[in-house]
PDB file of C-alpha atoms in Angstrom:
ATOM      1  CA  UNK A  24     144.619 170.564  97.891  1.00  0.00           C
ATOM      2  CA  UNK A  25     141.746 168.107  97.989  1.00  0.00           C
ATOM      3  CA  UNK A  26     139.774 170.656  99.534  1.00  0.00           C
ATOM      4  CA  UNK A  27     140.340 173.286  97.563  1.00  0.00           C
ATOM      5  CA  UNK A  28     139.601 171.472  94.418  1.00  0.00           C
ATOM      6  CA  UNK A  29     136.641 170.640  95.788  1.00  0.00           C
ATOM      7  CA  UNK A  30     135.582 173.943  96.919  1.00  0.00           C
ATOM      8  CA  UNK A  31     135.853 174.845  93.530  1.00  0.00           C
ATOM      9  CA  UNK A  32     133.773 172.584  92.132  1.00  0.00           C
ATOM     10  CA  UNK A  33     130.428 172.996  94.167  1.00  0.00           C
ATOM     11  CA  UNK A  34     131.486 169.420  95.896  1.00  0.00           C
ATOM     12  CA  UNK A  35     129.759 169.243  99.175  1.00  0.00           C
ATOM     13  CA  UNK A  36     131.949 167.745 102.340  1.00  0.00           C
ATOM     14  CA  UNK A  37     129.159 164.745 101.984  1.00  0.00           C
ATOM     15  CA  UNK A  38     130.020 164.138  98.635  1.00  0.00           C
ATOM     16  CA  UNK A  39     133.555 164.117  99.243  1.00  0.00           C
ATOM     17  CA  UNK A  40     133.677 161.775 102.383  1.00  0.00           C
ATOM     18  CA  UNK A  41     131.682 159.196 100.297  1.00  0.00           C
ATOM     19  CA  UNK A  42     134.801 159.628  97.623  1.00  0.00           C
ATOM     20  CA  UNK A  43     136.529 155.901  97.646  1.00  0.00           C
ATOM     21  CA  UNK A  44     140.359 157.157  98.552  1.00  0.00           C
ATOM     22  CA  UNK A  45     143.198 155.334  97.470  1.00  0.00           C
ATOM     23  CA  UNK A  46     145.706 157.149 100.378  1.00  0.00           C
ATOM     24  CA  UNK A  47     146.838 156.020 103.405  1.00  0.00           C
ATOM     25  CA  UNK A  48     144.214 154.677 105.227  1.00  0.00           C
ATOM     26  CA  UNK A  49     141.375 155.380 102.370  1.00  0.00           C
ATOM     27  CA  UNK A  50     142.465 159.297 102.273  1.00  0.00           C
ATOM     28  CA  UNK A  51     141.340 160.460  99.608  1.00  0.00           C
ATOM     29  CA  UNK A  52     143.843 161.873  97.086  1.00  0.00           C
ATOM     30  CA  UNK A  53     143.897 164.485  94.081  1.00  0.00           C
ATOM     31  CA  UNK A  54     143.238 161.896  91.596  1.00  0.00           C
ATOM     32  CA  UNK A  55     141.024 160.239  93.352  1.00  0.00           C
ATOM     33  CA  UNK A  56     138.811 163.280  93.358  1.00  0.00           C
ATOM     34  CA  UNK A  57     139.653 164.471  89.690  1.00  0.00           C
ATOM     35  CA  UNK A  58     138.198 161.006  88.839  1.00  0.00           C
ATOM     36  CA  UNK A  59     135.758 161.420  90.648  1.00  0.00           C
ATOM     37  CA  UNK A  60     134.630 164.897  89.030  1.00  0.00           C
ATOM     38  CA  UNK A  61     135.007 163.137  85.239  1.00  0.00           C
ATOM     39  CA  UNK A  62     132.619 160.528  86.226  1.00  0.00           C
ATOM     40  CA  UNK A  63     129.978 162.886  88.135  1.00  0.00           C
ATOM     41  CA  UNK A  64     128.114 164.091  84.915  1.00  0.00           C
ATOM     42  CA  UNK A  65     127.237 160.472  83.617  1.00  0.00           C
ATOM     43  CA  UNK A  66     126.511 159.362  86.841  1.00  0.00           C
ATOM     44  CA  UNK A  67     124.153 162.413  86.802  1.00  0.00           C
ATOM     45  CA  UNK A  68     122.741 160.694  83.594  1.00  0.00           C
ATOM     46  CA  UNK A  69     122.288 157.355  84.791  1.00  0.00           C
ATOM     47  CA  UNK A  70     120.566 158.804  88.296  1.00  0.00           C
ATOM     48  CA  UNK A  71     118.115 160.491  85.941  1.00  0.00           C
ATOM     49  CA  UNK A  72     116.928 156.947  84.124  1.00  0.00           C
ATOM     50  CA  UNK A  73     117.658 154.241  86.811  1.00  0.00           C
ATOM     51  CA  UNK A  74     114.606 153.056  88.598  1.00  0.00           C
ATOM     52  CA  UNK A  75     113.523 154.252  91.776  1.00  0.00           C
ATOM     53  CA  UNK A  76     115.671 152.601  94.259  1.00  0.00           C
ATOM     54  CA  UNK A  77     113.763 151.112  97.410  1.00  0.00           C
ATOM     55  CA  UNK A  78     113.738 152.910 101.113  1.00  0.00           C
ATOM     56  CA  UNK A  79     116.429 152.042 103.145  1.00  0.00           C
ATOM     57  CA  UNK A  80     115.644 149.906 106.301  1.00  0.00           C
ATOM     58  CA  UNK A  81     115.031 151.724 109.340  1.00  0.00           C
ATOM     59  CA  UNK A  82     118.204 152.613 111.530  1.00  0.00           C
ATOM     60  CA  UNK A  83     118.302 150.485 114.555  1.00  0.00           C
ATOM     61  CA  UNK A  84     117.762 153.170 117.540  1.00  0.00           C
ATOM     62  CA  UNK A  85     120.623 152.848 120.139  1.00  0.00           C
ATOM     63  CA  UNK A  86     120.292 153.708 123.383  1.00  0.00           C
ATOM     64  CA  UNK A  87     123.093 154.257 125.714  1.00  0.00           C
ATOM     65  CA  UNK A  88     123.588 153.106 128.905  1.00  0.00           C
ATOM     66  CA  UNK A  89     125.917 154.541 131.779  1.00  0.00           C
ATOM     67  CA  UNK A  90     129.355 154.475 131.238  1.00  0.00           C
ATOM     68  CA  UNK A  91     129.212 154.035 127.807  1.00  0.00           C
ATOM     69  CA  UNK A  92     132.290 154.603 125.496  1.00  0.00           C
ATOM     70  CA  UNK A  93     131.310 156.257 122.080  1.00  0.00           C
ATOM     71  CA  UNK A  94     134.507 155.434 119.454  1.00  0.00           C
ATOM     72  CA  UNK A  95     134.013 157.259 116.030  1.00  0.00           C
ATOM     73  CA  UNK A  96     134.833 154.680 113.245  1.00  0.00           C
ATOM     74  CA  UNK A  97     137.935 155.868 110.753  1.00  0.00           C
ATOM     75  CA  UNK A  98     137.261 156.245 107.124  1.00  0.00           C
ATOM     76  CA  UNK A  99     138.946 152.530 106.492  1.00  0.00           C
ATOM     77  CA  UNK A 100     137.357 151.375 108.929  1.00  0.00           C
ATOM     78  CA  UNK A 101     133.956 153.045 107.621  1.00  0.00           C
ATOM     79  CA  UNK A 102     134.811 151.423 103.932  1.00  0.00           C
ATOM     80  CA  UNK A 103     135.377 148.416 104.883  1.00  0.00           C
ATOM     81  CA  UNK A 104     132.184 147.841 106.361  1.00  0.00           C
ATOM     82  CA  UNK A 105     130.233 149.314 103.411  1.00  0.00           C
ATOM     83  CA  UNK A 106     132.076 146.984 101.035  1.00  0.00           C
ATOM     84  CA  UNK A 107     131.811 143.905 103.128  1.00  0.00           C
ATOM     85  CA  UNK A 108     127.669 144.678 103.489  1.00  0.00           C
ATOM     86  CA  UNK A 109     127.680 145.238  99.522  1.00  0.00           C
ATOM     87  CA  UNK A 110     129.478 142.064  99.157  1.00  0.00           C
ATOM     88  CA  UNK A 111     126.672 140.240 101.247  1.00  0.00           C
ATOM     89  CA  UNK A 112     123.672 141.942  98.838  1.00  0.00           C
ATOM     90  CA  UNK A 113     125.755 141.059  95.502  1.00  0.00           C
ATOM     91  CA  UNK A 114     127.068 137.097  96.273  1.00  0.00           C
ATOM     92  CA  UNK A 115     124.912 134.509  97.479  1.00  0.00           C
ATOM     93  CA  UNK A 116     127.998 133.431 100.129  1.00  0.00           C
ATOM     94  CA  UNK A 117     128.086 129.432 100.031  1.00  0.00           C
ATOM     95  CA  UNK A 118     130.621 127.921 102.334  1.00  0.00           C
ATOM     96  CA  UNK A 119     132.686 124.661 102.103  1.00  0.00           C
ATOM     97  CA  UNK A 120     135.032 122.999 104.829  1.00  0.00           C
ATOM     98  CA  UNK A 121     138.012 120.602 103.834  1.00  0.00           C
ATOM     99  CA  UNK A 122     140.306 119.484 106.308  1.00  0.00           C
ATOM    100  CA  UNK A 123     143.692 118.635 104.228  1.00  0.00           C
ATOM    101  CA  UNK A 124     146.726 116.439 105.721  1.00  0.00           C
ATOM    102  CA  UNK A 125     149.498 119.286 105.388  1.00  0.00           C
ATOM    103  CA  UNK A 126     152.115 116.731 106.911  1.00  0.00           C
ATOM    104  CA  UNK A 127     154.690 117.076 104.216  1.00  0.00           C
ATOM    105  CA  UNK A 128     154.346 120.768 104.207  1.00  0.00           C
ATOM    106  CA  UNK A 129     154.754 121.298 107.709  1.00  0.00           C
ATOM    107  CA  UNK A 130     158.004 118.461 107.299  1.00  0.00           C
ATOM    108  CA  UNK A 131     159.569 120.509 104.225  1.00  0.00           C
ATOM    109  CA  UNK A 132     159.392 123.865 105.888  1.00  0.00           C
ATOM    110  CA  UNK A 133     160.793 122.682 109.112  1.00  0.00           C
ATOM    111  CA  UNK A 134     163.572 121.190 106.975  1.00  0.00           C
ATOM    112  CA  UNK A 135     164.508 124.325 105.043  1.00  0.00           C
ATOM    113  CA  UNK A 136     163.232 126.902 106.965  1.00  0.00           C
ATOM    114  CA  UNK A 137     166.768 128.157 108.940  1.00  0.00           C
ATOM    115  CA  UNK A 138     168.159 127.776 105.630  1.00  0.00           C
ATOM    116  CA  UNK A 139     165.874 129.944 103.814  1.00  0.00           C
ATOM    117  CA  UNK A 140     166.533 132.504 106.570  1.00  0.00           C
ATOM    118  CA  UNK A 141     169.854 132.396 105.960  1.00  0.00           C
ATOM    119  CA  UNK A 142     169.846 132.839 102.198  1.00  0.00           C
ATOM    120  CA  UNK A 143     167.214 134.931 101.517  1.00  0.00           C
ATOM    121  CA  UNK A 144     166.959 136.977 104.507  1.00  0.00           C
ATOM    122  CA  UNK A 145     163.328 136.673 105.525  1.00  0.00           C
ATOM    123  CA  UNK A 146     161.325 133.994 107.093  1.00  0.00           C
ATOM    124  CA  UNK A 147     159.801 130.622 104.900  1.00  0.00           C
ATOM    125  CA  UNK A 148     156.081 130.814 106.170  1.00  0.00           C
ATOM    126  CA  UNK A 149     153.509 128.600 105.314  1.00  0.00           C
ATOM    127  CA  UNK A 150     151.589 131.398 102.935  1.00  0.00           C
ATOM    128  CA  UNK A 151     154.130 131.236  99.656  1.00  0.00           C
ATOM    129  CA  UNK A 152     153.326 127.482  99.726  1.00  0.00           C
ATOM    130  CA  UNK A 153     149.218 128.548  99.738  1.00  0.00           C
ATOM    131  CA  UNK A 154     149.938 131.033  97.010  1.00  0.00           C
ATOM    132  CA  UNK A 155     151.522 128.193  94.843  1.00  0.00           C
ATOM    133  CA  UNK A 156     149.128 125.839  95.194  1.00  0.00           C
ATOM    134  CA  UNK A 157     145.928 128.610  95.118  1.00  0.00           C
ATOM    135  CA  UNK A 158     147.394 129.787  91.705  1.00  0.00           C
ATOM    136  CA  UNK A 159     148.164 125.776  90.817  1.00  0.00           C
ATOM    137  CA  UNK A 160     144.294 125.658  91.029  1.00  0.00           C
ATOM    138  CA  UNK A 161     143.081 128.661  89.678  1.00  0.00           C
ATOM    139  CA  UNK A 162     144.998 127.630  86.220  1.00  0.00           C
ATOM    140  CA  UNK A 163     143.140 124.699  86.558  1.00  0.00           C
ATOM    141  CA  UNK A 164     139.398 125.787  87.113  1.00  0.00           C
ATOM    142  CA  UNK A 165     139.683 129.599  85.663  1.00  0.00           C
ATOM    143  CA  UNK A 166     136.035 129.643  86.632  1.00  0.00           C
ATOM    144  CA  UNK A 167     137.107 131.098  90.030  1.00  0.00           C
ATOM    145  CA  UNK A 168     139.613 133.364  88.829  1.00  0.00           C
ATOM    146  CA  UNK A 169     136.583 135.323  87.605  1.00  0.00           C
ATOM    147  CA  UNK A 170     134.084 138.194  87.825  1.00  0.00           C
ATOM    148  CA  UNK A 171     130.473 138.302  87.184  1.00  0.00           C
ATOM    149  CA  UNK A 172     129.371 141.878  85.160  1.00  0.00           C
ATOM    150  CA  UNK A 173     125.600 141.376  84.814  1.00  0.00           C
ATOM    151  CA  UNK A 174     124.966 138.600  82.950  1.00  0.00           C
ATOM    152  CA  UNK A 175     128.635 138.496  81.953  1.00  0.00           C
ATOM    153  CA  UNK A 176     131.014 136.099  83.560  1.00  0.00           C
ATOM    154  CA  UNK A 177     134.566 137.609  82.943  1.00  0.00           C
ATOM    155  CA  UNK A 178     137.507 134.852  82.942  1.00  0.00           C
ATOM    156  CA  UNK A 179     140.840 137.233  83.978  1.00  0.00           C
ATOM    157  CA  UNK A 180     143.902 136.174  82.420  1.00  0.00           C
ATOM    158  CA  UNK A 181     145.999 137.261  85.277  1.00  0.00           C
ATOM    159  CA  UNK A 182     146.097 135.292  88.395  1.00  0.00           C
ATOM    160  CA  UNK A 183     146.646 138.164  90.922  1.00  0.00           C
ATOM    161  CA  UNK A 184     146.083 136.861  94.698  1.00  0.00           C
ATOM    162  CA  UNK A 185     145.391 139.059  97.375  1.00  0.00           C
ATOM    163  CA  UNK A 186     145.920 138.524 100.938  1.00  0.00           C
ATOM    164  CA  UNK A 187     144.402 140.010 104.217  1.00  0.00           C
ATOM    165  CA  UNK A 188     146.831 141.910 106.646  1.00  0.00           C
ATOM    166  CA  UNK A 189     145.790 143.231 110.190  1.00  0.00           C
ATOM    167  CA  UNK A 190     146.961 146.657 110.797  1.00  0.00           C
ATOM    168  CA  UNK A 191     147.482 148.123 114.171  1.00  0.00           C
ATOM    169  CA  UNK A 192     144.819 149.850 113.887  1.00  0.00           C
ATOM    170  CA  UNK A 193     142.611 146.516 113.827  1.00  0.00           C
ATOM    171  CA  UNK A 194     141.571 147.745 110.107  1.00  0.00           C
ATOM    172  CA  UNK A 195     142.417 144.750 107.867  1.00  0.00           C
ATOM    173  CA  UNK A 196     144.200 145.551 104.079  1.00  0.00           C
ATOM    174  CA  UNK A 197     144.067 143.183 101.157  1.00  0.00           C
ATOM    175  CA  UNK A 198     147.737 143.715  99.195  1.00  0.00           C
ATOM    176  CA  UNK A 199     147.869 141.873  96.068  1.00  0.00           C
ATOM    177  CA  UNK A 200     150.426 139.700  94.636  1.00  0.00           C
ATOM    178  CA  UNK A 201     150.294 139.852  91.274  1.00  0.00           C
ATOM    179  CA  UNK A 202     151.098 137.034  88.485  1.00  0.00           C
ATOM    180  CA  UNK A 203     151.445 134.863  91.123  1.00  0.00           C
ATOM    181  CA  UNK A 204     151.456 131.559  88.779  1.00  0.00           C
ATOM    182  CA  UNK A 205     154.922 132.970  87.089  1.00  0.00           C
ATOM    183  CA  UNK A 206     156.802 133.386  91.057  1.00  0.00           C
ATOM    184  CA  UNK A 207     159.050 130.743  91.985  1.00  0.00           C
ATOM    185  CA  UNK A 208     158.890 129.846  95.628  1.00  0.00           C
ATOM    186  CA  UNK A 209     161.249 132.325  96.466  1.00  0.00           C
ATOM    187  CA  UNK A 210     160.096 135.049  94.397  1.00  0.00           C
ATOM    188  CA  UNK A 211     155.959 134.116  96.438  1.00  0.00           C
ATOM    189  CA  UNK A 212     158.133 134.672  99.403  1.00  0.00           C
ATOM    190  CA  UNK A 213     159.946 137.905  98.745  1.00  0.00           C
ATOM    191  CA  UNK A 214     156.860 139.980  97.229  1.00  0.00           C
ATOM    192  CA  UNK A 215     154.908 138.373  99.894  1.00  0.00           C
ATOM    193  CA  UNK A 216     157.508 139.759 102.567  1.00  0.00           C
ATOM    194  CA  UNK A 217     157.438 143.162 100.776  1.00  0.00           C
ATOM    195  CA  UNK A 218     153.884 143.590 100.456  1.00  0.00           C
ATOM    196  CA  UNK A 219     153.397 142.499 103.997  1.00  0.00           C
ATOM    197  CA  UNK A 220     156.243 145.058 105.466  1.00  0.00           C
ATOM    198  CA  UNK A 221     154.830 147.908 103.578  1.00  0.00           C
ATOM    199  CA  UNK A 222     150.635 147.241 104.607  1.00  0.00           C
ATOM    200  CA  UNK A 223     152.297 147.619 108.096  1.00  0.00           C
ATOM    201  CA  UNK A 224     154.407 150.667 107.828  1.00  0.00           C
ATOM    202  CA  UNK A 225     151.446 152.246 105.765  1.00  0.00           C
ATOM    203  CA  UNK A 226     153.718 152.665 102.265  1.00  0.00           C
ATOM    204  CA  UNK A 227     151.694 150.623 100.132  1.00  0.00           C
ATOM    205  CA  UNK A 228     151.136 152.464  96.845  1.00  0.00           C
ATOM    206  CA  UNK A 229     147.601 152.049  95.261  1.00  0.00           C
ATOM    207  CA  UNK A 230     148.742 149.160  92.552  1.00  0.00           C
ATOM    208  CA  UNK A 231     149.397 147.130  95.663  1.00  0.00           C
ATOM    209  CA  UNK A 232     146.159 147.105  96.674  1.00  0.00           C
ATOM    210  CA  UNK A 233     144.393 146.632  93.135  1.00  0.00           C
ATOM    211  CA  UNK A 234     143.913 144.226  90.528  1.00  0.00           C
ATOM    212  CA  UNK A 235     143.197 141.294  92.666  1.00  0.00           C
ATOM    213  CA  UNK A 236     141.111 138.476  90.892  1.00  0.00           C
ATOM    214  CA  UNK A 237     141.400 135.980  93.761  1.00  0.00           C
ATOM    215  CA  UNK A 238     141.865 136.597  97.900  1.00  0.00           C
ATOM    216  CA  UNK A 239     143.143 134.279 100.956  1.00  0.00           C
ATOM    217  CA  UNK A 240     142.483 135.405 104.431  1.00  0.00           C
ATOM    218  CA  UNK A 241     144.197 133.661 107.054  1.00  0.00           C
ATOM    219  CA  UNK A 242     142.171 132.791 110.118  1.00  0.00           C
ATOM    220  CA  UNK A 243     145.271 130.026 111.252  1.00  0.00           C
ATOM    221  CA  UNK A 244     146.676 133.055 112.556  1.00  0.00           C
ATOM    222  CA  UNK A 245     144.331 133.644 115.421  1.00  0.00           C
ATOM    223  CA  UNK A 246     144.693 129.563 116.084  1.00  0.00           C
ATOM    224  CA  UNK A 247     140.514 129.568 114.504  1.00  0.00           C
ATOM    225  CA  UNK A 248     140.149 126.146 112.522  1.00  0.00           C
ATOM    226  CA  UNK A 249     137.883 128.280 110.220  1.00  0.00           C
ATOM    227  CA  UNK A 250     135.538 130.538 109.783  1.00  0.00           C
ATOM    228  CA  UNK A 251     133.207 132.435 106.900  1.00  0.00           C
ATOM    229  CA  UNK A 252     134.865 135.258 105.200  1.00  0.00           C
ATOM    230  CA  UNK A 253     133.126 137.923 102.809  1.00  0.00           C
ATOM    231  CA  UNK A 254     133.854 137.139  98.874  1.00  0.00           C
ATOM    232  CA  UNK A 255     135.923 140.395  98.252  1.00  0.00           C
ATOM    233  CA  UNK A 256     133.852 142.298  95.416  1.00  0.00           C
ATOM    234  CA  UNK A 257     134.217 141.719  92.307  1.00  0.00           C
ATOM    235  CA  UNK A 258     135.545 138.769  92.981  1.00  0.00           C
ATOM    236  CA  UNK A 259     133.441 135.417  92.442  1.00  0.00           C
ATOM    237  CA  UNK A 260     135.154 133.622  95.883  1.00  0.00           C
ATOM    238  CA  UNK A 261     137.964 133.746  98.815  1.00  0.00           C
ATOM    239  CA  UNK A 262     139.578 130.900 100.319  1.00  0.00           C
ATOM    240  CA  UNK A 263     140.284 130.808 104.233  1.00  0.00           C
ATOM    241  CA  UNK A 264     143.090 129.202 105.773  1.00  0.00           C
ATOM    242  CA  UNK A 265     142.662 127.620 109.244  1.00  0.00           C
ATOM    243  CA  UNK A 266     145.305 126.481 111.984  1.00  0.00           C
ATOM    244  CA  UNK A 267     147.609 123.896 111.327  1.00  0.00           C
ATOM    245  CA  UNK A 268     147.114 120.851 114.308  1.00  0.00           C
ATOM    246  CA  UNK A 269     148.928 117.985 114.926  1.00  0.00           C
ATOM    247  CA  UNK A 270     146.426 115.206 115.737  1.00  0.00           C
ATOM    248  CA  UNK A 271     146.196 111.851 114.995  1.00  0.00           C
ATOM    249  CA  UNK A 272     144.359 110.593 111.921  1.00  0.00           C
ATOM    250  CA  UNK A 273     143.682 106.881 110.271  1.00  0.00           C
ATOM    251  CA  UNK A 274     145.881 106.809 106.771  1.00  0.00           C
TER     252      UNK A 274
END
């Protein structure tokens, strides 16, 4: 159907691989290229009166050696790397480390963790109790819970957090959990299940995947302390979580 709709309207296989798909795995979908057919003509317009834009850098020339393996990137796997370079030329990235004393976290989950289980049916993790506090803070400094248009900082009234999943394709999906400052603990946990279970059976619909104002990755779960993630666009920042040690440490 995609291809037929754009067959007949004159849009080249270029043009349509550059599409932004909201399928499974970025495919590109009906409306996605219906939208993209309504916006063409003013992009048209704009192309006309932008300025010149300047030459791209010269591609690096590879050269392969014996035995080589040559592994065509997917169209996720293509996107993601186009937005994460983007996001590089659009934020100046600035990162800050805090190490914070989760003792009593770690204490209350092992506490009421098999009971959780047992009444709610899925596992207590530690990531509802980072959603709760990440939306605790983004009430408090809406700053963050922003986007920057131009000169325009906008403050969104919706705390909607995303959150990183790895696939098993090793592409990475950002679900989003939205309103998360009016979830309960167990209502962070449910959604957080359900968005989870459907990035990894590939059933997320696109309003699970947009909205987001705010995202946590989680590098904890490859055991990393930390690391330096890319600011998802057009977000204005993206907190990491690192792996939870027990060490000693003067009170």
């Amino acid at each position: 159907l995609v291809n037929s709709i754009a067959a007949n309207e004159n849009i080249s296989a270029t043009e349509l691989d550059n599409i932004p798909g909201t399928g499974e795995n970025g495919r590109v979908r009906k409306q996605d290229v219906l939208r993209y057919i309504e916006s063409r003509g003013k992009q048209a317009v704009f192309q006309q009166t932008e300025a010149p834009k300047p030459a791209s850098p010269a591609k690096i020339k590879i050269t392969l050696q014996p035995g080589d393996e040559i592994v065509e990137m997917d169209r996720m796997r293509k996107l993601i790397a186009e937005h994460m370079v983007m996001s590089k030329h659009t934020s100046p990235h600035v990162t800050n480390f805090v190490e914070a004393d989760v003792t009593n976290l770690v204490l209350w989950r092992e506490k009421y963790k098999d009971e959780f289980l047992k009444r709610e049916k899925i596992k207590l993790t530690y990531m509802p109790a980072f959603l709760e506090a990440t939306a605790l803070a983004l009430k408090e400094y809406p700053g963050v819970n922003a986007s920057v248009d131009g000169d325009r900082i906008i403050l969104r009234k919706n705390i909607n957090i995303g959150f990183a999943v790895a696939l098993k394709s090793g592409n990475l999906i950002v679900p989003v959990l939205k309103n998360a400052d009016q979830r309960s603990m167990v209502g962070l946990a449910t959604e957080l299940n359900r968005l989870t279970d459907a990035a990894r059976n590939n059933s997320l619909s696109p309003d699970d995947i947009q909205g987001g104002t705010f995202t946590i990755t989680n590098f904890g779960t490859f055991r990393n302390i930390t690391g330096t993630p890319v600011i998802n666009q057009p977000q204005v920042a993206i907190l990491a979580t690192g792996n939870i040690e027990k060490k000693p440490a003067v009170i």
